[in-house]
Amino acid sequence: GAGVSQTPSNKVTEKGKYVELRCDPISGHTALYWYRQSLGQGPEFLIYFQGTGAADDSGLPNDRFFAVRPEGSVSTLKIQRTERGDSAVYLCASSLLAGVGNEQFFGPGTRLTVL
Amino acid sequence: KNQVEQSPQSLIILEGKNCTLQCNYTVSPFSNLRWYKQDTGRGPVSLTIMTFSENTKSNGRYTATLDADTKQSSLHITASQLSDSASYICVVSAGNDYKLSFGAGTTVTVRA
């Protein structure tokens, strides 16, 4: 039973570049979440998918951030024109169903560094 | 605004000793509270979950308490081991919301 996996584990890019971060949720989990964790802080919600649709993207900081989940499984977080302030660990989580009581299982994260 | 505050920010303990971490929250309406352990470079892993009616929950050497009246929780680690070195994050769920409110975590370092 594989858990949530994320690739790459580390990504270093230059300011202004485009990056894609991938998340493979636990098989059969319908809900998928993206979080951003800055150094010394707890994760902050970015976006939540129920199936293929983004049910709540209210945590995305601006329009440079976009995420997709075209087939209801793998998700990609896309960041355009990266800025140094985007440097953080991006965590993905999945749960069997959405809503309270459904434990979210987290991946190891992708550490993004924008130079 | 839903908030979760944790203390201390960090602590160092000797192997075999006990320690207690604190969590205060203002999340409303309260649904449940989880303590997560996050090893360096890894994602958070759930240790315990407590609902409004539960005031204590154990998982091995980890014991969590909850006082829903004062909106406080604690995580007690007994007979600490080197592998307990990690960040411990208090996470609160509100109502039926899937959004989680995270504390900043307490970094625990266990030394031999």
XYZ file of N, CA and C in Angstrom:
681
model
N 0.803 -1.181 0.000
C 0.000 0.000 0.000
C 0.847 1.245 0.000
N 0.986 1.846 -1.158
C 1.776 3.058 -1.263
C 1.007 4.217 -0.664
N 1.754 5.135 -0.081
C 1.149 6.346 0.436
C 1.116 7.405 -0.632
N 0.950 8.644 -0.219
C 0.953 9.775 -1.132
C 2.402 10.033 -1.552
N 2.624 10.153 -2.831
C 3.970 10.447 -3.297
C 3.984 11.771 -4.041
N 5.129 12.456 -3.952
C 5.265 13.746 -4.600
C 6.613 13.796 -5.317
N 6.589 14.408 -6.484
C 7.827 14.583 -7.239
C 7.879 15.976 -7.853
N 9.074 16.564 -7.968
C 10.311 16.066 -7.400
C 10.338 16.304 -5.887
N 11.313 15.748 -5.212
C 11.432 16.000 -3.777
C 12.019 17.386 -3.532
N 12.871 17.803 -4.435
C 13.480 19.128 -4.362
C 13.467 19.758 -5.748
N 13.203 21.051 -5.779
C 13.234 21.781 -7.051
C 13.860 23.147 -6.806
N 14.935 23.409 -7.541
C 15.567 24.716 -7.474
C 15.356 25.388 -8.825
N 14.872 26.593 -8.814
C 14.614 27.302 -10.044
C 14.998 28.760 -9.890
N 15.015 29.445 -11.000
C 15.360 30.863 -10.974
C 14.092 31.707 -11.007
N 14.189 32.856 -10.427
C 13.075 33.808 -10.417
C 12.573 34.011 -11.830
N 11.245 33.946 -11.971
C 10.624 34.167 -13.263
C 10.326 32.896 -14.039
N 10.872 31.766 -13.609
C 10.650 30.509 -14.320
C 9.315 29.876 -13.935
N 8.938 28.887 -14.732
C 7.698 28.129 -14.520
C 8.055 26.777 -13.923
N 7.272 26.331 -12.927
C 7.519 25.015 -12.328
C 6.214 24.237 -12.208
N 6.356 22.916 -12.232
C 5.241 22.014 -12.015
C 5.613 21.033 -10.916
N 4.707 20.858 -9.983
C 4.901 19.929 -8.889
C 3.810 18.859 -8.976
N 4.210 17.612 -8.826
C 3.271 16.507 -9.046
C 2.928 15.805 -7.747
N 1.675 15.356 -7.663
C 1.210 14.610 -6.500
C 0.455 13.364 -6.949
N 0.864 12.205 -6.435
C 0.137 10.957 -6.656
C -0.558 10.570 -5.360
N -1.876 10.675 -5.302
C -2.569 10.366 -4.044
C -2.672 8.862 -3.812
N -3.153 8.507 -2.654
C -3.431 7.102 -2.363
C -4.555 6.628 -3.295
N -4.360 5.456 -3.859
C -5.338 4.934 -4.816
C -6.728 4.859 -4.189
N -7.711 5.388 -4.903
C -9.088 5.340 -4.430
C -9.517 6.552 -3.634
N -8.572 7.393 -3.260
C -8.928 8.604 -2.521
C -9.518 9.631 -3.481
N -10.708 10.127 -3.149
C -11.386 11.052 -4.051
C -10.999 12.505 -3.792
N -10.580 12.794 -2.575
C -10.249 14.172 -2.223
C -8.737 14.368 -2.205
N -8.310 15.496 -2.730
C -6.878 15.814 -2.781
C -6.699 17.270 -2.406
N -5.659 17.536 -1.615
C -5.422 18.866 -1.075
C -3.962 19.272 -1.329
N -3.765 20.550 -1.590
C -2.417 21.107 -1.652
C -2.257 22.114 -0.515
N -1.086 22.062 0.129
C -0.734 22.990 1.196
C 0.650 23.559 0.921
N 0.913 24.721 1.508
C 2.248 25.301 1.439
C 2.741 25.496 2.865
N 3.975 25.055 3.105
C 4.542 25.161 4.443
C 5.838 25.956 4.388
N 5.789 27.132 4.986
C 6.993 27.952 5.077
C 7.799 27.526 6.292
N 9.064 27.874 6.287
C 9.973 27.443 7.344
C 9.458 27.861 8.721
N 9.369 26.891 9.627
C 8.950 27.181 10.986
C 7.466 27.411 11.161
N 6.676 27.137 10.118
C 5.236 27.352 10.183
C 4.481 26.067 9.900
N 3.224 26.042 10.295
C 2.373 24.933 9.921
C 1.916 25.089 8.483
N 1.459 24.022 7.867
C 0.976 24.099 6.484
C -0.213 25.048 6.343
N -0.298 25.705 5.191
C -1.429 26.577 4.877
C -2.153 26.026 3.651
N -3.462 26.011 3.738
C -4.300 25.465 2.676
C -4.161 26.277 1.392
N -4.043 25.570 0.262
C -4.017 26.221 -1.053
C -5.276 25.902 -1.848
N -5.522 24.605 -2.068
C -6.610 24.204 -2.954
C -7.047 22.782 -2.624
N -8.318 22.511 -2.890
C -8.887 21.193 -2.612
C -9.643 20.710 -3.833
N -9.408 19.440 -4.201
C -10.115 18.800 -5.307
C -11.033 17.714 -4.770
N -12.237 17.670 -5.315
C -13.126 16.541 -5.114
C -13.296 15.922 -6.502
N -12.666 14.774 -6.714
C -12.651 14.203 -8.054
C -11.773 15.051 -8.961
N -12.310 15.413 -10.109
C -11.525 16.169 -11.082
C -11.634 17.681 -10.894
N -12.630 18.112 -10.158
C -12.873 19.542 -10.045
C -12.283 20.168 -8.806
N -11.835 21.410 -8.968
C -11.334 22.169 -7.831
C -12.530 22.705 -7.052
N -12.797 22.074 -5.902
C -13.957 22.462 -5.109
C -13.714 23.751 -4.337
N -12.467 24.039 -4.045
C -12.139 25.240 -3.275
C -10.707 25.623 -3.584
N -10.535 26.768 -4.250
C -9.181 27.243 -4.556
C -8.897 28.554 -3.840
N -9.607 28.786 -2.765
C -9.524 30.071 -2.075
C -8.174 30.343 -1.431
N -7.358 29.303 -1.263
C -6.058 29.487 -0.633
C -4.937 29.812 -1.602
N -5.203 29.733 -2.891
C -4.162 30.072 -3.858
C -3.825 31.558 -3.709
N -2.559 31.903 -3.553
C -2.204 33.294 -3.229
C -2.452 34.295 -4.341
N -2.345 33.878 -5.577
C -2.583 34.783 -6.716
C -2.716 33.955 -7.984
N -2.916 34.644 -9.096
C -3.197 33.920 -10.341
C -1.962 33.292 -10.969
N -0.819 33.418 -10.324
C 0.351 32.691 -10.843
C 0.284 31.217 -10.471
N -0.570 30.893 -9.523
C -0.718 29.524 -9.039
C -1.952 28.887 -9.661
N -1.773 27.654 -10.131
C -2.878 26.931 -10.737
C -2.665 25.448 -10.496
N -3.737 24.700 -10.326
C -3.606 23.255 -10.114
C -4.663 22.535 -10.919
N -4.323 21.328 -11.356
C -5.245 20.509 -12.138
C -5.235 19.091 -11.612
N -6.307 18.392 -11.918
C -6.430 16.976 -11.575
C -7.334 16.346 -12.639
N -6.843 16.259 -13.866
C -7.689 15.946 -15.032
C -8.419 14.605 -14.983
N -7.837 13.611 -14.335
C -8.480 12.299 -14.323
C -8.903 11.883 -12.925
N -8.882 12.824 -12.021
C -9.351 12.522 -10.665
C -8.384 11.739 -9.828
N -7.127 11.668 -10.278
C -6.121 10.957 -9.482
C -4.919 11.874 -9.288
N -3.946 11.789 -10.187
C -2.745 12.612 -10.096
C -3.112 14.097 -10.226
N -2.414 14.918 -9.455
C -2.624 16.358 -9.535
C -1.281 17.050 -9.777
N -1.344 18.175 -10.478
C -0.162 18.983 -10.738
C -0.423 20.406 -10.267
N 0.478 20.917 -9.450
C 0.436 22.320 -9.030
C 1.406 23.077 -9.925
N 0.914 24.128 -10.548
C 1.712 24.875 -11.510
C 1.924 26.295 -10.995
N 3.147 26.745 -11.055
C 3.468 28.101 -10.611
C 4.177 28.819 -11.757
N 3.591 29.921 -12.186
C 4.177 30.714 -13.267
C 4.990 31.864 -12.682
N 5.967 32.298 -13.444
C 6.743 33.492 -13.078
C 7.107 33.459 -11.592
N 7.813 32.409 -11.214
C 8.110 32.205 -9.798
C 8.837 33.398 -9.185
N 8.546 33.610 -7.909
C 9.176 34.666 -7.124
C 9.877 34.047 -5.930
N 10.849 34.777 -5.368
C 11.599 34.243 -4.231
C 10.677 33.911 -3.075
N 9.602 34.636 -2.919
C 8.647 34.392 -1.850
C 7.853 33.098 -2.014
N 7.973 32.477 -3.184
C 7.285 31.202 -3.398
C 8.069 30.039 -2.787
N 9.287 30.298 -2.365
C 10.119 29.248 -1.774
C 9.446 28.706 -0.516
N 9.230 27.409 -0.504
C 8.532 26.755 0.602
C 8.497 25.260 0.312
N 7.951 24.507 1.252
C 7.653 23.094 1.002
C 6.186 22.991 0.626
N 5.920 22.376 -0.505
C 4.548 22.212 -0.977
C 4.119 20.780 -0.670
N 3.125 20.665 0.194
C 2.625 19.365 0.639
C 1.321 19.025 -0.068
N 1.189 17.769 -0.394
C -0.053 17.255 -0.961
C -0.628 16.246 0.032
N -1.924 16.209 0.141
C -2.591 15.237 1.002
C -3.797 14.670 0.267
N -4.200 13.470 0.643
C -5.428 12.907 0.078
C -6.239 12.247 1.179
N -7.537 12.162 0.939
C -8.416 11.463 1.881
C -9.442 10.678 1.079
N -9.956 9.644 1.695
C -10.908 8.772 1.009
C -12.122 9.571 0.529
N -12.648 10.364 1.432
C -13.743 11.264 1.121
C -13.384 12.625 1.679
N -14.152 13.623 1.323
C -13.913 14.951 1.873
C -14.712 15.135 3.145
N -14.354 16.137 3.909
C -15.130 16.470 5.079
C -14.497 16.015 6.373
N -15.078 16.535 7.444
C -14.533 16.286 8.757
C -14.565 14.796 9.076
N -13.568 14.330 9.813
C -13.497 12.932 10.177
C -12.754 12.077 9.180
N -12.553 12.589 7.971
C -11.790 11.848 6.980
C -10.337 12.261 7.081
N -9.513 11.348 7.567
C -8.108 11.686 7.790
C -7.420 12.010 6.489
N -6.657 13.096 6.506
C -5.842 13.464 5.362
C -4.456 12.847 5.544
N -4.013 12.135 4.532
C -2.703 11.497 4.539
C -1.772 12.346 3.679
N -0.645 12.715 4.258
C 0.253 13.652 3.605
C 1.398 12.960 2.886
N 1.812 13.579 1.790
C 3.015 13.167 1.116
C 4.232 13.809 1.758
N 5.430 13.478 1.271
C 6.665 14.007 1.861
C 6.943 15.451 1.494
N 6.237 15.953 0.497
C 6.420 17.340 0.102
C 7.455 17.532 -0.984
N 7.350 18.656 -1.655
C 8.365 19.118 -2.606
C 8.930 20.421 -2.058
N 10.236 20.438 -1.860
C 10.873 21.679 -1.391
C 11.237 22.516 -2.599
N 10.590 23.660 -2.732
C 10.847 24.562 -3.853
C 11.717 25.713 -3.380
N 12.798 25.928 -4.090
C 13.691 27.051 -3.808
C 13.786 27.912 -5.060
N 13.411 29.172 -4.910
C 13.481 30.115 -6.023
C 14.644 31.065 -5.762
N 15.624 31.020 -6.653
C 16.829 31.845 -6.469
C 16.655 33.234 -7.060
N -11.210 34.747 13.129
C -10.307 33.894 12.363
C -9.890 32.712 13.226
N -9.947 31.507 12.644
C -9.520 30.319 13.370
C -8.020 30.330 13.567
N -7.609 30.138 14.832
C -6.186 30.148 15.125
C -5.817 28.995 16.037
N -4.587 28.526 15.847
C -4.036 27.461 16.685
C -2.640 27.910 17.122
N -2.452 27.988 18.429
C -1.181 28.440 18.982
C -0.526 27.297 19.742
N 0.761 27.095 19.504
C 1.470 26.010 20.180
C 2.645 26.554 20.979
N 2.928 25.860 22.077
C 4.098 26.206 22.882
C 4.667 24.954 23.531
N 5.970 24.914 23.810
C 6.928 25.920 23.369
C 7.201 25.800 21.874
N 7.945 26.720 21.337
C 8.312 26.654 19.916
C 9.266 25.487 19.693
N 10.146 25.259 20.656
C 11.079 24.136 20.561
C 11.506 23.722 21.961
N 11.968 22.488 22.068
C 12.493 22.030 23.337
C 13.481 20.892 23.106
N 14.407 20.782 24.046
C 15.419 19.727 24.012
C 15.290 18.914 25.283
N 15.207 17.593 25.126
C 15.107 16.731 26.300
C 16.092 15.573 26.166
N 16.445 14.995 27.312
C 17.319 13.840 27.310
C 16.519 12.564 27.088
N 17.139 11.653 26.398
C 16.512 10.359 26.135
C 16.019 9.731 27.432
N 14.786 9.224 27.385
C 14.204 8.591 28.564
C 13.335 9.517 29.394
N 13.478 10.828 29.176
C 12.676 11.790 29.934
C 11.321 12.008 29.280
N 10.420 12.628 30.049
C 9.083 12.945 29.548
C 9.003 14.422 29.167
N 8.044 14.747 28.314
C 7.797 16.155 28.012
C 6.332 16.350 27.630
N 5.885 17.599 27.743
C 4.496 17.939 27.413
C 4.464 19.161 26.523
N 3.704 19.044 25.445
C 3.544 20.130 24.494
C 2.130 20.690 24.623
N 1.988 21.989 24.402
C 0.704 22.650 24.593
C 0.134 23.192 23.290
N -1.202 23.209 23.241
C -1.908 23.741 22.078
C -3.147 24.477 22.562
N -3.304 25.725 22.148
C -4.513 26.506 22.418
C -5.150 26.859 21.079
N -6.465 26.796 21.014
C -7.105 27.069 19.739
C -8.328 27.947 19.928
N -8.674 28.635 18.846
C -9.888 29.454 18.862
C -10.817 29.036 17.735
N -10.596 27.846 17.205
C -11.395 27.335 16.087
C -12.824 27.086 16.543
N -13.773 27.547 15.734
C -15.181 27.378 16.084
C -16.014 27.244 14.810
N -17.015 26.384 14.795
C -17.343 25.387 15.808
C -16.369 24.223 15.768
N -15.979 23.779 16.943
C -14.967 22.739 17.038
C -15.521 21.408 16.551
N -14.703 20.672 15.800
C -15.087 19.340 15.353
C -14.146 18.282 15.930
N -12.880 18.390 15.591
C -11.917 17.458 16.178
C -10.529 18.082 16.199
N -9.655 17.464 16.979
C -8.278 17.939 17.103
C -7.347 16.760 16.925
N -6.361 16.945 16.081
C -5.353 15.911 15.841
C -3.983 16.444 16.222
N -3.149 15.559 16.684
C -1.722 15.825 16.806
C -1.028 15.036 15.700
N -0.168 15.754 14.967
C 0.622 15.142 13.913
C 2.091 15.182 14.310
N 2.838 14.159 13.865
C 4.290 14.149 13.986
C 4.871 14.334 12.595
N 5.792 15.294 12.468
C 6.424 15.533 11.174
C 7.929 15.393 11.321
N 8.471 14.310 10.770
C 9.912 14.127 10.740
C 10.505 15.056 9.689
N 11.758 15.410 9.864
C 12.425 16.311 8.928
C 12.362 15.743 7.515
N 11.885 16.552 6.586
C 11.821 16.134 5.197
C 10.678 15.190 4.863
N 9.774 15.017 5.794
C 8.638 14.119 5.568
C 7.332 14.881 5.764
N 6.233 14.262 5.306
C 4.934 14.854 5.547
C 4.441 14.524 6.940
N 3.469 15.281 7.449
C 2.926 15.016 8.782
C 2.182 13.684 8.834
N 2.300 12.997 9.958
C 1.609 11.722 10.177
C 0.768 11.850 11.442
N -0.499 11.462 11.349
C -1.412 11.608 12.477
C -1.045 10.664 13.625
N -1.011 11.229 14.842
C -0.751 10.437 16.044
C -2.052 10.111 16.785
N -2.859 11.154 17.001
C -4.107 10.977 17.751
C -5.175 11.878 17.166
N -6.422 11.514 17.382
C -7.553 12.363 17.029
C -8.537 12.337 18.180
N -9.059 13.514 18.536
C -10.045 13.610 19.612
C -11.207 14.478 19.173
N -12.406 14.017 19.484
C -13.602 14.810 19.240
C -13.984 15.540 20.525
N -15.071 16.291 20.455
C -15.493 17.143 21.562
C -15.679 16.357 22.850
N -16.172 15.144 22.741
C -16.535 14.376 23.935
C -15.369 13.593 24.536
N -14.236 13.593 23.858
C -13.086 12.834 24.347
C -12.110 13.763 25.048
N -11.600 13.364 26.191
C -10.637 14.232 26.861
C -9.252 13.615 26.975
N -9.081 12.386 26.520
C -7.754 11.807 26.477
C -7.708 10.702 25.441
N -6.569 10.585 24.800
C -6.371 9.547 23.785
C -4.900 9.178 23.774
N -4.601 7.893 23.777
C -3.209 7.438 23.801
C -2.854 6.685 22.537
N -1.598 6.778 22.167
C -1.033 6.033 21.044
C 0.389 5.676 21.454
N 0.523 4.499 22.071
C 1.838 4.107 22.562
C 2.309 5.051 23.655
N 3.491 5.637 23.429
C 4.056 6.547 24.432
C 3.520 7.971 24.300
N 2.630 8.190 23.375
C 2.027 9.507 23.185
C 0.629 9.528 23.812
N 0.376 10.531 24.654
C -0.942 10.708 25.237
C -1.391 12.137 25.027
N -2.537 12.294 24.383
C -3.088 13.616 24.137
C -4.268 13.857 25.063
N -4.412 15.093 25.510
C -5.565 15.475 26.317
C -6.277 16.631 25.643
N -7.546 16.759 25.939
C -8.341 17.847 25.361
C -9.280 18.399 26.416
N -9.273 19.718 26.568
C -10.247 20.424 27.395
C -11.014 21.354 26.468
N -12.187 20.901 26.044
C -12.963 21.662 25.079
C -13.522 22.955 25.682
N -13.632 23.009 27.003
C -14.144 24.220 27.637
C -13.133 25.348 27.565
N -11.878 25.021 27.870
C -10.829 26.044 27.830
C -10.139 26.097 26.474
N -10.516 25.178 25.574
C -9.943 25.109 24.218
C -8.428 24.924 24.287
N -8.053 23.927 25.072
C -6.638 23.610 25.211
C -6.426 22.110 25.018
N -5.265 21.787 24.454
C -4.884 20.389 24.310
C -3.415 20.257 24.665
N -3.023 19.072 25.069
C -1.617 18.817 25.330
C -1.247 17.463 24.751
N 0.025 17.324 24.440
C 0.566 16.044 23.990
C 1.715 15.696 24.914
N 1.606 14.569 25.581
C 2.622 14.122 26.525
C 3.393 12.967 25.899
N 4.704 13.093 25.895
C 5.568 12.027 25.394
C 6.264 11.398 26.591
N 6.081 10.109 26.753
C 6.649 9.384 27.888
C 7.893 8.621 27.468
N 8.894 8.651 28.331
C 10.129 7.880 28.092
C 10.646 8.123 26.678
N 11.000 9.358 26.401
C 11.351 9.761 25.049
C 12.489 8.927 24.469
N 12.420 8.760 23.149
C 13.443 8.044 22.398
C 14.011 8.979 21.341
N 15.196 8.643 20.856
C 15.836 9.488 19.844
C 14.927 9.674 18.627
N 14.155 8.653 18.316
C 13.262 8.721 17.151
C 12.079 9.661 17.361
N 11.911 10.147 18.580
C 10.837 11.117 18.829
C 11.229 12.519 18.358
N 12.476 12.702 17.998
C 12.917 14.004 17.504
C 12.160 14.331 16.220
N 11.369 15.390 16.277
C 10.506 15.743 15.147
C 9.774 17.030 15.496
N 8.957 17.495 14.557
C 8.049 18.602 14.843
C 6.670 18.025 15.121
N 6.013 18.524 16.148
C 4.683 18.030 16.528
C 3.690 19.163 16.284
N 2.714 18.876 15.445
C 1.787 19.907 14.988
C 0.380 19.610 15.487
N -0.240 20.622 16.068
C -1.623 20.534 16.527
C -2.523 21.016 15.394
N -3.531 20.239 15.044
C -4.380 20.548 13.900
C -5.840 20.445 14.313
N -6.616 21.479 14.053
C -8.011 21.517 14.487
C -8.934 21.631 13.284
N -10.002 20.850 13.315
C -11.033 20.922 12.281
C -12.240 21.670 12.814
N -12.847 22.482 11.945
C -14.015 23.267 12.337
C -15.253 22.756 11.629
N -16.302 22.517 12.375
C -17.588 22.122 11.801
C -17.442 20.972 10.824
N -18.034 21.126 9.661
C -17.908 20.115 8.618
C -16.854 20.485 7.587
N -16.013 21.434 7.944
C -15.037 21.961 7.006
C -13.878 21.004 6.811
N -13.513 20.793 5.559
C -12.346 19.975 5.272
C -11.054 20.755 5.521
N -11.187 22.083 5.597
C -9.986 22.882 5.825
C -9.497 22.674 7.251
N -8.225 22.470 7.364
C -7.615 22.250 8.664
C -6.890 23.509 9.113
N -6.948 23.776 10.416
C -6.189 24.884 10.985
C -4.969 24.296 11.688
N -3.794 24.669 11.235
C -2.552 24.107 11.746
C -1.874 25.072 12.703
N -1.285 24.524 13.769
C -0.363 25.303 14.565
C 0.993 25.340 13.871
N 1.884 26.144 14.389
C 3.219 26.267 13.793
C 4.118 25.102 14.177
N 3.691 24.326 15.177
C 4.470 23.162 15.576
C 5.431 23.422 16.709
N 5.769 22.370 17.422
C 6.821 22.384 18.434
C 7.895 21.426 17.972
N 9.114 21.926 17.872
C 10.237 21.075 17.470
C 10.858 20.445 18.700
N 10.811 19.121 18.735
C 11.363 18.369 19.865
C 12.673 17.719 19.435
N 13.702 17.933 20.223
C 14.995 17.288 19.990
C 15.319 16.424 21.194
N 15.482 15.127 20.941
C 15.838 14.194 22.008
C 17.316 13.866 21.881
N 18.055 14.070 22.964
C 19.497 13.823 22.953
C 19.867 12.655 23.850
N 20.857 11.911 23.391
C 21.320 10.741 24.164
C 22.053 11.177 25.428
